[in-house]
Structures are given as C-alpha cells and as structure tokens.
C-alpha cells in the first residue's frame, strides 16, 4: 500500500501558514501604529468633510503654529546666551542670530508646505554673505533645531542641507507684497530690542490672501501661560518667577482665536481666548510699547486721561501687546505715531491684527480705518494703531482724534 503523502507535506504547509499569519499580524500592527501616529491629521481631515465651510486654512494654521513653535526653540536658546550675535542694520535697528535663524526655519516650513506662496519677511541675508563668521554661527544653531515629535518636525521639512541653502532660504522673504494672491508676513523676532533687554518678544507669522489677513500665529516665549498672571507694568516681565512661561497664540478668520502653552514637540492642547468686556472704560487697562521711539507714550497717556483711565499702562515689547489684550490681560493697545511719516511694516501687525479681531476686538489706525495689508511691505495707507474691544473702539478713536487734533 502506498503510504499517505500528507505526512511529508505537513511541515511545508505549516511554515507557509505561520509565515502568512506573521505577515498579516505585522501588517495590522503597522496599520494601527500609522493610524495612531497620524490621528491628529486624520481628525483634521475627517472634520473637513463634516464641516467643509469652516475648514478653510486649517492646514495653514497648523503649519504656521508648528513652524512658529519650532522657531521659538531657536530663539530661546539665543535668549539665554550672553552673546546674541547682534548687528546693526542700515536703519540702525538691531538684528541678532536669533532673528536670522528663526527666519530660515520658518521660511523652510512655508516652502515645504506651500511652495507657490509669496513671503514678505523682515530680514535678508546680504550681511551674512559678507560676514562669514556670523553666517557660520547661525548655521551651527539652525542645523540642530528640531521639534522633539518626529512627525511634526518632518512636516516642516527635515534639516536644511547646508549653510548656503540656509542663506538662500533667508532671502526668500523678499516679496513686494500687494493686493493679490497668498502672501505670508513673517517677523522672526518682533521686539528685538525687548529680546536683547531680557523683556518680551514674539515670533510672528500671518497669511494674507488678496490683501486680507486670514491666519495668524504668534509665539511669545516670555509671556506667562496663565492668562491672568501679573506682568510687571514697566518691564513686561512676569512677576512670579516660578510660573510657567511660553504661549502660542493663533487665529483663523471667522474661527476664533486660541492659545496653548508652547511645547518642544507636537502642539499642546489649545483653548479659545477672548477679550474681556469693558462695561466702564475708566476701568480699562492700556498696553503700549516699551520703546519711546516706536510710539508716543505722552500722547498715549493723554488719551488714557481723557478716557478717565487711571491705572498705569502695561508696557510690553512686540506683538505680545496684541496677544495680551486678546486674552483679557489688558484691554486697549495704543501705538500712536512718533513721526507722522513712519510706515508700519506688515510683519509687525498681520498676525496680531487677526488674533485680536478674532478674539472680539477691532484693530484700526488713528483715524479709525482698518489696517490695509494690500499696499506692499508696509501699511502705507495707515498711521499708528488702535486696538480695543469692538464695543469701545469708537470711544477710543474719538479720544485719539481729540488728543492728536485730527
Ligand atoms: N519709529 C518707529 N515707529 C514705530 N515702529 C517702529 C519704529 N522703528 C522701528 N519700529 C518697529 O517697532 C517694532 C517693535 O515694536 P514694539 O516697540 O511694539 O516692540 C520693531 O520690530 P522688530 O523688533 O521686529 O524690528 C520695528 O519694526
Ligand atoms: Mg527689526
Ligand atoms: Mg517687528
Ligand atoms: Mg523683527
């Protein structure tokens, strides 16, 4: 009798079955881990299907927040170093290795995600091409900065390939701006003087579409996470040394403004923010700049007096002022001109403008006109800035007009 052939085939058959089960199992594990890793992006995608009308600019907001967050890792490193590689620009204003490095990292993120968009950024690399030592110092910083969450960091583009590519990317912020198309306005360090003094500063990025600001993200590493933590009125420094610092603000048109703690990796959880109501304007708190050359503090004080405000103004460098009033740590931001012919730069205001408006405020110039971001690299059609809760904006403008004899 012929013996059954089954016995000789069994081991081969089992091996195949074990292998196929192993393959199936590994594929499942891989799929689950990919799904978990990308859950935030999937959630974003699914909600875009369920709320198509409210989903515009969500990816832009996400990338802007992450890019600003990554850049603050670099600025914080420089902030705590004694030598900040400061050089004086043609207009005698300071710029540091922190400004250049943050600009490189943020433009890289915009280029990776929105390659066709234009960029209006404050800095340019010509001085670094001449000063090789400074260029090399910035490159040493930039090449090592990454978010601790690999998925978030990859989204912004991996490390730049060379010092040369870093210089080239810094120079991609030279758009003339204007009334058409998608234009990012970037201030890699706003309040450089505050940054050098140990005060407030902000990393600011806004997206302007056809002349209108649609998205804003601002990182303020030295603002307290706690919305109501006291700030020293004269220096802008937080009064309690042990409280946590570092806040990331953002807004999208018609979708509100949010804040979240700055983190070293993926974005932390956010919460909505809004301006506080001002039932009695005499109780309002003013925010203004620290630098007397940037806004007329005497005129600001005269406006406050006219409104019956007696509390001292809170002085903060940078767009931290917009952020502070947007979360109710202060009510009114006045930037009355020192020189009538100074043209404010769009990167000094784009992100702050939308964050305040989405938090329930109004942002205008001294005449009460909305800031016009369609005129190029400057706010050529505006003079000064007045930001306040919508309900009291007219009252503030009236006082400004009386004081400035407009
Ligand atoms: N004469 C002037 N009037 C108004 N703003 C000025 C100015 N000279 C410089 N600035 C701007 O004021 C910004 C800082 O604002 P603030 O005084 O509110 O902190 C600077 O941004 P950078 O620090 O990015 O250069 C700079 O662009
Ligand atoms: Mg500057
Ligand atoms: Mg600035
Ligand atoms: Mg700047």
mmCIF file with all atom_site columns, C-alpha atoms in Angstrom, residues 64-76 98-99 101-103 105-107 185-192 195 200-206 216-222 247-250 262 317-320 323 347 351-352 355:
data_model
loop_
_atom_site.group_PDB
_atom_site.id
_atom_site.type_symbol
_atom_site.label_atom_id
_atom_site.label_alt_id
_atom_site.label_comp_id
_atom_site.label_asym_id
_atom_site.label_entity_id
_atom_site.label_seq_id
_atom_site.pdbx_PDB_ins_code
_atom_site.Cartn_x
_atom_site.Cartn_y
_atom_site.Cartn_z
_atom_site.occupancy
_atom_site.B_iso_or_equiv
_atom_site.pdbx_formal_charge
_atom_site.auth_seq_id
_atom_site.auth_comp_id
_atom_site.auth_asym_id
_atom_site.auth_atom_id
_atom_site.pdbx_PDB_model_num
ATOM 1  C CA . UNK A 1 64  ? 2.116  78.191 10.986 1.00 0.00 ? 64  UNK A CA 1
ATOM 2  C CA . UNK A 1 65  ? 1.729  77.139 14.630 1.00 0.00 ? 65  UNK A CA 1
ATOM 3  C CA . UNK A 1 66  ? 4.253  74.321 14.315 1.00 0.00 ? 66  UNK A CA 1
ATOM 4  C CA . UNK A 1 67  ? 6.740  76.478 12.399 1.00 0.00 ? 67  UNK A CA 1
ATOM 5  C CA . UNK A 1 68  ? 6.497  79.277 14.959 1.00 0.00 ? 68  UNK A CA 1
ATOM 6  C CA . UNK A 1 69  ? 6.817  76.761 17.794 1.00 0.00 ? 69  UNK A CA 1
ATOM 7  C CA . UNK A 1 70  ? 9.962  75.244 16.247 1.00 0.00 ? 70  UNK A CA 1
ATOM 8  C CA . UNK A 1 71  ? 11.492 78.681 15.682 1.00 0.00 ? 71  UNK A CA 1
ATOM 9  C CA . UNK A 1 72  ? 10.943 79.615 19.340 1.00 0.00 ? 72  UNK A CA 1
ATOM 10 C CA . UNK A 1 73  ? 13.192 76.687 20.308 1.00 0.00 ? 73  UNK A CA 1
ATOM 11 C CA . UNK A 1 74  ? 15.993 78.518 18.497 1.00 0.00 ? 74  UNK A CA 1
ATOM 12 C CA . UNK A 1 75  ? 15.153 81.998 19.808 1.00 0.00 ? 75  UNK A CA 1
ATOM 13 C CA . UNK A 1 76  ? 15.015 80.709 23.384 1.00 0.00 ? 76  UNK A CA 1
ATOM 14 C CA . UNK A 1 98  ? 18.100 84.550 16.631 1.00 0.00 ? 98  UNK A CA 1
ATOM 15 C CA . UNK A 1 99  ? 16.225 86.689 14.060 1.00 0.00 ? 99  UNK A CA 1
ATOM 16 C CA . UNK A 1 101 ? 17.902 81.599 12.375 1.00 0.00 ? 101 UNK A CA 1
ATOM 17 C CA . UNK A 1 102 ? 14.176 81.797 13.111 1.00 0.00 ? 102 UNK A CA 1
ATOM 18 C CA . UNK A 1 103 ? 13.545 83.285 9.660  1.00 0.00 ? 103 UNK A CA 1
ATOM 19 C CA . UNK A 1 105 ? 13.430 77.751 9.875  1.00 0.00 ? 105 UNK A CA 1
ATOM 20 C CA . UNK A 1 106 ? 10.034 79.332 9.226  1.00 0.00 ? 106 UNK A CA 1
ATOM 21 C CA . UNK A 1 107 ? 10.578 80.001 5.529  1.00 0.00 ? 107 UNK A CA 1
ATOM 22 C CA . UNK A 1 185 ? 4.159  88.071 6.520  1.00 0.00 ? 185 UNK A CA 1
ATOM 23 C CA . UNK A 1 186 ? 6.994  86.945 8.789  1.00 0.00 ? 186 UNK A CA 1
ATOM 24 C CA . UNK A 1 187 ? 8.647  88.713 11.711 1.00 0.00 ? 187 UNK A CA 1
ATOM 25 C CA . UNK A 1 188 ? 11.116 86.118 13.022 1.00 0.00 ? 188 UNK A CA 1
ATOM 26 C CA . UNK A 1 189 ? 11.720 88.123 16.200 1.00 0.00 ? 189 UNK A CA 1
ATOM 27 C CA . UNK A 1 190 ? 9.413  91.024 16.828 1.00 0.00 ? 190 UNK A CA 1
ATOM 28 C CA . UNK A 1 191 ? 10.614 93.258 19.631 1.00 0.00 ? 191 UNK A CA 1
ATOM 29 C CA . UNK A 1 192 ? 14.300 92.576 19.034 1.00 0.00 ? 192 UNK A CA 1
ATOM 30 C CA . UNK A 1 195 ? 14.716 90.318 23.243 1.00 0.00 ? 195 UNK A CA 1
ATOM 31 C CA . UNK A 1 200 ? 9.055  90.380 25.853 1.00 0.00 ? 200 UNK A CA 1
ATOM 32 C CA . UNK A 1 201 ? 9.468  89.351 22.238 1.00 0.00 ? 201 UNK A CA 1
ATOM 33 C CA . UNK A 1 202 ? 7.363  87.402 19.735 1.00 0.00 ? 202 UNK A CA 1
ATOM 34 C CA . UNK A 1 203 ? 7.797  85.132 16.706 1.00 0.00 ? 203 UNK A CA 1
ATOM 35 C CA . UNK A 1 204 ? 5.042  86.207 14.313 1.00 0.00 ? 204 UNK A CA 1
ATOM 36 C CA . UNK A 1 205 ? 3.604  84.712 11.138 1.00 0.00 ? 205 UNK A CA 1
ATOM 37 C CA . UNK A 1 206 ? 0.477  85.787 9.256  1.00 0.00 ? 206 UNK A CA 1
ATOM 38 C CA . UNK A 1 216 ? -2.086 84.370 12.342 1.00 0.00 ? 216 UNK A CA 1
ATOM 39 C CA . UNK A 1 217 ? 0.282  82.571 14.717 1.00 0.00 ? 217 UNK A CA 1
ATOM 40 C CA . UNK A 1 218 ? 2.410  84.210 17.405 1.00 0.00 ? 218 UNK A CA 1
ATOM 41 C CA . UNK A 1 219 ? 4.823  82.549 19.812 1.00 0.00 ? 219 UNK A CA 1
ATOM 42 C CA . UNK A 1 220 ? 5.603  84.536 22.965 1.00 0.00 ? 220 UNK A CA 1
ATOM 43 C CA . UNK A 1 221 ? 8.198  82.579 24.967 1.00 0.00 ? 221 UNK A CA 1
ATOM 44 C CA . UNK A 1 222 ? 8.245  85.087 27.839 1.00 0.00 ? 222 UNK A CA 1
ATOM 45 C CA . UNK A 1 247 ? 2.420  80.785 24.912 1.00 0.00 ? 247 UNK A CA 1
ATOM 46 C CA . UNK A 1 248 ? 1.436  80.082 21.308 1.00 0.00 ? 248 UNK A CA 1
ATOM 47 C CA . UNK A 1 249 ? -1.489 82.145 20.010 1.00 0.00 ? 249 UNK A CA 1
ATOM 48 C CA . UNK A 1 250 ? -3.299 81.635 16.725 1.00 0.00 ? 250 UNK A CA 1
ATOM 49 C CA . UNK A 1 262 ? 4.474  76.414 23.792 1.00 0.00 ? 262 UNK A CA 1
ATOM 50 C CA . UNK A 1 317 ? 7.707  94.897 23.581 1.00 0.00 ? 317 UNK A CA 1
ATOM 51 C CA . UNK A 1 318 ? 6.437  93.239 20.401 1.00 0.00 ? 318 UNK A CA 1
ATOM 52 C CA . UNK A 1 319 ? 3.092  91.823 19.304 1.00 0.00 ? 319 UNK A CA 1
ATOM 53 C CA . UNK A 1 320 ? 2.796  90.390 22.821 1.00 0.00 ? 320 UNK A CA 1
ATOM 54 C CA . UNK A 1 323 ? -1.810 88.778 22.374 1.00 0.00 ? 323 UNK A CA 1
ATOM 55 C CA . UNK A 1 347 ? 5.032  91.809 9.560  1.00 0.00 ? 347 UNK A CA 1
ATOM 56 C CA . UNK A 1 351 ? -0.725 88.108 12.942 1.00 0.00 ? 351 UNK A CA 1
ATOM 57 C CA . UNK A 1 352 ? -1.688 90.387 15.844 1.00 0.00 ? 352 UNK A CA 1
ATOM 58 C CA . UNK A 1 355 ? -5.761 87.395 16.650 1.00 0.00 ? 355 UNK A CA 1
#
